[in-house]
Amino acid sequence: MTAVQQASTWLRRYRPVERPRVRLACFAHAGGGPSAFRTWPDALPSDVELVAVRYPGRQDRVTEPCLDRMEPMAEAVTQALTPLLDRPLVLFGHSMGAWIAYEVAQRLPVRALVVSGQVPPSRRESARPGSARRGGGDALLSDEALVEEVKRLGGYDAALFEDPELRDLVLPPIRADFTLVRTYRPGPPKMLDCPVHAYYGEDDADNRAPDVDAWAEATTGPFTSRSFPGGHFYLTDHEPALLRELSSLPVVSRV
């Protein structure tokens, strides 16, 4: 696969920008896909190009097999993003996506890493799957238990799980993603030198401030954290506030 084909397969641009000043690559939560960010471009500066990562096995890649291990996922996304390094690159990842973004930041020179709704890998014992707690048990969850965990975390229309056909469509990528998180064992960390910014919901019991703030240990660069009202999917209910925050980051802002 050529570099152009790799980028086309793995990345979606909802609003292409001819000569972007900055590119913002966004990584969705477990079971999620690029549509999680479809409304974001209009709220970002006009010269910031958003590229949403397209995980296999869902949405318009539904016919492809899912990836349930971190290494091939991070390597594939890294290859897709490499041709875009002609512009400053910022990574944003929510929940599972935060860990994938972190792994990509270990492999590419990025201007900033923004993590959301997730603790650093060093605090994985205090996380859940979408998020990642429960150690080795997630791969053994029944469909019913998996649905209940997803409902607990939020982020999905509960009606999806009431229709058998839709349920059979959405559960495989969710299970694969939970397995990816459960089996993720980061290697010796390469200390980042870029700014790291961490966001989380005030009512997210799986991501408490002391654990989220441990992201500061992942970089020699600046670190900031901010909480928003809400739970694990605070970014859905408070999207305008989050996008204002992202737009004000030094590497993203026009100032």
Short mmCIF file of C-alpha atoms in Angstrom, two decimals:
data_model
loop_
_atom_site.label_atom_id
_atom_site.label_comp_id
_atom_site.label_asym_id
_atom_site.label_seq_id
_atom_site.Cartn_x
_atom_site.Cartn_y
_atom_site.Cartn_z
CA MET A 1 0.00 0.00 0.00
CA THR A 2 1.39 3.41 -0.99
CA ALA A 3 1.63 6.29 1.47
CA VAL A 4 -1.28 8.01 -0.28
CA GLN A 5 -3.43 4.88 -0.06
CA GLN A 6 -2.50 4.38 3.59
CA ALA A 7 -3.54 7.94 4.44
CA SER A 8 -6.78 7.62 2.47
CA THR A 9 -7.67 4.38 4.23
CA TRP A 10 -6.88 5.53 7.75
CA LEU A 11 -7.75 9.23 7.74
CA ARG A 12 -10.88 11.22 6.99
CA ARG A 13 -11.02 14.94 6.30
CA TYR A 14 -14.46 16.45 6.88
CA ARG A 15 -13.27 19.90 5.75
CA PRO A 16 -10.09 19.73 3.65
CA VAL A 17 -7.86 22.79 3.96
CA GLU A 18 -5.61 23.57 0.99
CA ARG A 19 -2.70 25.03 2.96
CA PRO A 20 -3.34 24.26 6.63
CA ARG A 21 -1.38 26.06 9.31
CA VAL A 22 -1.86 23.12 11.70
CA ARG A 23 -3.31 19.62 11.43
CA LEU A 24 -5.31 18.13 14.29
CA ALA A 25 -5.47 14.32 14.20
CA CYS A 26 -8.33 12.93 16.31
CA PHE A 27 -8.63 9.43 17.78
CA ALA A 28 -12.03 8.17 18.95
CA HIS A 29 -13.05 6.09 21.97
CA ALA A 30 -13.55 2.30 22.03
CA GLY A 31 -16.12 1.34 19.42
CA GLY A 32 -16.01 4.83 17.94
CA GLY A 33 -14.91 6.19 14.59
CA PRO A 34 -14.31 9.39 12.64
CA SER A 35 -17.95 10.50 12.85
CA ALA A 36 -17.31 11.36 16.50
CA PHE A 37 -15.54 14.46 15.15
CA ARG A 38 -17.70 15.31 12.14
CA THR A 39 -19.03 18.56 13.69
CA TRP A 40 -15.67 19.81 14.97
CA PRO A 41 -14.12 21.48 11.91
CA ASP A 42 -16.62 24.34 11.77
CA ALA A 43 -15.71 25.37 15.32
CA LEU A 44 -11.95 25.33 14.74
CA PRO A 45 -9.88 28.11 13.13
CA SER A 46 -10.38 27.99 9.35
CA ASP A 47 -6.71 27.20 8.70
CA VAL A 48 -6.68 24.18 11.04
CA GLU A 49 -7.33 20.92 9.22
CA LEU A 50 -8.92 18.12 11.23
CA VAL A 51 -8.12 14.57 10.20
CA ALA A 52 -10.10 11.85 11.98
CA VAL A 53 -8.57 8.41 12.36
CA ARG A 54 -10.62 5.61 10.77
CA TYR A 55 -10.21 2.41 12.79
CA PRO A 56 -10.98 -0.75 10.76
CA GLY A 57 -14.10 -2.81 11.37
CA ARG A 58 -16.65 0.00 11.76
CA GLN A 59 -18.52 2.72 9.87
CA ASP A 60 -17.17 2.87 6.31
CA ARG A 61 -14.52 0.20 7.08
CA VAL A 62 -17.08 -2.22 8.48
CA THR A 63 -16.12 -5.04 6.08
CA GLU A 64 -12.49 -5.08 7.30
CA PRO A 65 -11.27 -7.10 10.28
CA CYS A 66 -10.87 -5.21 13.54
CA LEU A 67 -7.47 -4.76 15.16
CA ASP A 68 -7.39 -5.88 18.78
CA ARG A 69 -3.74 -5.16 19.59
CA MET A 70 -2.04 -1.81 20.13
CA GLU A 71 1.16 -2.35 18.16
CA PRO A 72 -0.38 -2.86 14.69
CA MET A 73 -2.92 -0.10 15.35
CA ALA A 74 -0.29 2.46 16.37
CA GLU A 75 2.07 1.47 13.55
CA ALA A 76 -0.64 1.76 10.89
CA VAL A 77 -1.77 5.19 12.09
CA THR A 78 1.85 6.35 12.33
CA GLN A 79 2.43 5.39 8.68
CA ALA A 80 -0.77 7.16 7.62
CA LEU A 81 0.18 10.38 9.42
CA THR A 82 3.82 10.48 8.35
CA PRO A 83 3.12 12.19 4.97
CA LEU A 84 1.30 14.97 6.85
CA LEU A 85 4.36 16.11 8.79
CA ASP A 86 4.86 18.98 6.36
CA ARG A 87 2.64 20.93 8.77
CA PRO A 88 2.63 21.05 12.58
CA LEU A 89 0.72 18.03 13.86
CA VAL A 90 -1.36 17.96 17.06
CA LEU A 91 -2.90 14.71 18.34
CA PHE A 92 -6.18 14.51 20.26
CA GLY A 93 -7.44 11.22 21.69
CA HIS A 94 -10.42 10.42 23.87
CA SER A 95 -10.54 7.39 26.18
CA MET A 96 -8.98 4.45 24.27
CA GLY A 97 -7.97 7.00 21.63
CA ALA A 98 -5.79 8.80 24.16
CA TRP A 99 -3.56 5.75 24.53
CA ILE A 100 -3.34 5.23 20.76
CA ALA A 101 -2.47 8.92 20.31
CA TYR A 102 0.18 8.59 23.03
CA GLU A 103 1.73 5.61 21.22
CA VAL A 104 1.75 7.54 17.94
CA ALA A 105 3.37 10.51 19.72
CA GLN A 106 6.15 8.13 20.77
CA ARG A 107 6.77 7.42 17.08
CA LEU A 108 6.31 10.81 15.40
CA PRO A 109 7.44 14.39 16.07
CA VAL A 110 4.23 16.11 17.14
CA ARG A 111 3.70 19.67 18.36
CA ALA A 112 1.30 18.70 21.15
CA LEU A 113 -0.55 15.72 22.59
CA VAL A 114 -4.07 16.27 23.94
CA VAL A 115 -5.53 13.42 25.99
CA SER A 116 -9.14 13.22 27.12
CA GLY A 117 -11.02 10.97 29.51
CA GLN A 118 -8.04 8.73 30.18
CA VAL A 119 -5.22 8.20 32.66
CA PRO A 120 -1.64 7.61 31.49
CA PRO A 121 -0.57 4.00 30.88
CA SER A 122 1.43 4.13 34.12
CA ARG A 123 -1.90 4.41 35.98
CA ARG A 124 -3.73 1.74 33.95
CA GLU A 125 -4.84 -0.09 37.12
CA SER A 126 -7.10 2.86 37.93
CA ALA A 127 -8.73 2.84 34.50
CA ARG A 128 -11.59 0.96 32.84
CA PRO A 129 -11.82 -0.35 29.23
CA GLY A 130 -13.06 2.42 27.30
CA SER A 131 -10.96 3.63 29.92
CA ALA A 132 -9.66 -0.07 30.81
CA ARG A 133 -10.15 -1.37 34.33
CA ARG A 134 -10.98 -4.98 35.18
CA GLY A 135 -7.64 -6.37 34.16
CA GLY A 136 -8.01 -9.56 32.16
CA GLY A 137 -11.76 -9.95 32.49
CA ASP A 138 -12.99 -7.88 29.56
CA ALA A 139 -12.26 -10.51 26.90
CA LEU A 140 -14.51 -12.91 28.85
CA LEU A 141 -17.48 -10.60 29.22
CA SER A 142 -20.72 -11.90 27.78
CA ASP A 143 -22.45 -9.76 25.18
CA GLU A 144 -24.92 -8.64 27.84
CA ALA A 145 -22.18 -7.66 30.29
CA LEU A 146 -20.29 -5.84 27.54
CA VAL A 147 -23.42 -3.88 26.61
CA GLU A 148 -23.96 -2.93 30.25
CA GLU A 149 -20.37 -1.68 30.55
CA VAL A 150 -20.75 0.39 27.39
CA LYS A 151 -24.02 1.85 28.68
CA ARG A 152 -22.31 2.70 31.96
CA LEU A 153 -19.60 4.62 30.16
CA GLY A 154 -22.11 6.33 27.85
CA GLY A 155 -21.42 7.66 24.38
CA TYR A 156 -23.83 5.34 22.57
CA ASP A 157 -27.53 5.48 21.83
CA ALA A 158 -28.95 2.68 23.97
CA ALA A 159 -31.42 1.86 21.17
CA LEU A 160 -28.51 0.43 19.14
CA PHE A 161 -28.37 -2.52 21.50
CA GLU A 162 -32.11 -3.25 21.36
CA ASP A 163 -32.08 -4.05 17.63
CA PRO A 164 -30.41 -7.48 17.10
CA GLU A 165 -28.99 -6.56 13.69
CA LEU A 166 -27.50 -3.27 14.88
CA ARG A 167 -26.23 -4.95 18.04
CA ASP A 168 -24.41 -7.59 15.97
CA LEU A 169 -22.88 -4.78 13.90
CA VAL A 170 -21.57 -2.61 16.74
CA LEU A 171 -20.47 -5.20 19.31
CA PRO A 172 -17.50 -6.74 17.41
CA PRO A 173 -15.51 -3.48 17.14
CA ILE A 174 -16.35 -2.61 20.75
CA ARG A 175 -15.11 -6.00 21.93
CA ALA A 176 -11.96 -5.70 19.80
CA ASP A 177 -11.23 -2.26 21.23
CA PHE A 178 -11.77 -3.41 24.81
CA THR A 179 -9.35 -6.26 24.09
CA LEU A 180 -6.82 -3.82 22.64
CA VAL A 181 -6.93 -1.78 25.82
CA ARG A 182 -6.88 -4.82 28.10
CA THR A 183 -3.82 -6.33 26.40
CA TYR A 184 -1.93 -3.05 25.98
CA ARG A 185 1.46 -3.26 27.63
CA PRO A 186 3.51 -0.17 26.82
CA GLY A 187 7.20 -0.70 26.31
CA PRO A 188 9.89 1.42 27.95
CA PRO A 189 8.51 4.94 27.60
CA LYS A 190 10.20 7.45 25.36
CA MET A 191 9.86 10.74 27.19
CA LEU A 192 7.94 13.22 25.05
CA ASP A 193 9.25 16.76 24.66
CA CYS A 194 6.01 18.33 23.42
CA PRO A 195 3.28 19.97 25.52
CA VAL A 196 0.70 17.55 26.93
CA HIS A 197 -2.80 18.77 27.74
CA ALA A 198 -5.27 16.58 29.64
CA TYR A 199 -9.05 17.00 29.86
CA TYR A 200 -11.61 15.01 31.80
CA GLY A 201 -15.15 15.09 33.14
CA GLU A 202 -15.64 16.17 36.74
CA ASP A 203 -18.04 13.29 37.37
CA ASP A 204 -16.01 10.60 35.61
CA ALA A 205 -15.32 8.15 38.43
CA ASP A 206 -12.74 6.31 36.31
CA ASN A 207 -10.56 9.37 35.71
CA ARG A 208 -9.85 11.25 38.90
CA ALA A 209 -7.71 14.39 38.92
CA PRO A 210 -4.61 12.89 40.62
CA ASP A 211 -4.44 10.09 38.06
CA VAL A 212 -5.10 12.37 35.08
CA ASP A 213 -2.44 14.79 36.31
CA ALA A 214 0.11 11.96 36.15
CA TRP A 215 0.27 12.67 32.39
CA ALA A 216 2.75 15.38 33.43
CA GLU A 217 5.27 12.57 33.96
CA ALA A 218 5.10 11.64 30.25
CA THR A 219 6.82 14.78 28.95
CA THR A 220 9.67 17.18 29.59
CA GLY A 221 7.48 19.87 28.02
CA PRO A 222 4.67 21.92 29.53
CA PHE A 223 1.64 20.17 31.03
CA THR A 224 -1.85 21.48 31.70
CA SER A 225 -5.08 19.83 32.78
CA ARG A 226 -8.67 20.99 32.87
CA SER A 227 -11.93 19.44 33.99
CA PHE A 228 -15.33 19.97 32.37
CA PRO A 229 -18.78 19.33 33.83
CA GLY A 230 -20.04 15.84 33.09
CA GLY A 231 -18.91 12.23 33.03
CA HIS A 232 -16.80 10.11 30.73
CA PHE A 233 -18.38 11.60 27.60
CA TYR A 234 -18.34 15.20 28.82
CA LEU A 235 -17.07 16.19 25.35
CA THR A 236 -20.46 15.37 23.80
CA ASP A 237 -22.45 17.61 26.13
CA HIS A 238 -19.81 20.35 26.28
CA GLU A 239 -18.41 20.24 22.77
CA PRO A 240 -18.40 24.04 22.21
CA ALA A 241 -16.44 24.64 25.43
CA LEU A 242 -13.94 21.90 24.60
CA LEU A 243 -13.40 23.23 21.08
CA ARG A 244 -12.88 26.75 22.41
CA GLU A 245 -10.25 25.29 24.73
CA LEU A 246 -8.56 23.41 21.89
CA SER A 247 -8.63 26.50 19.66
CA SER A 248 -6.90 28.52 22.38
CA LEU A 249 -3.92 26.18 22.72
CA PRO A 250 -0.73 28.00 21.62
CA VAL A 251 -0.02 25.65 18.70
CA VAL A 252 -3.60 25.85 17.44
CA SER A 253 -4.46 29.49 18.09
CA ARG A 254 -3.64 32.09 15.44
CA VAL A 255 -2.22 34.36 18.15
#
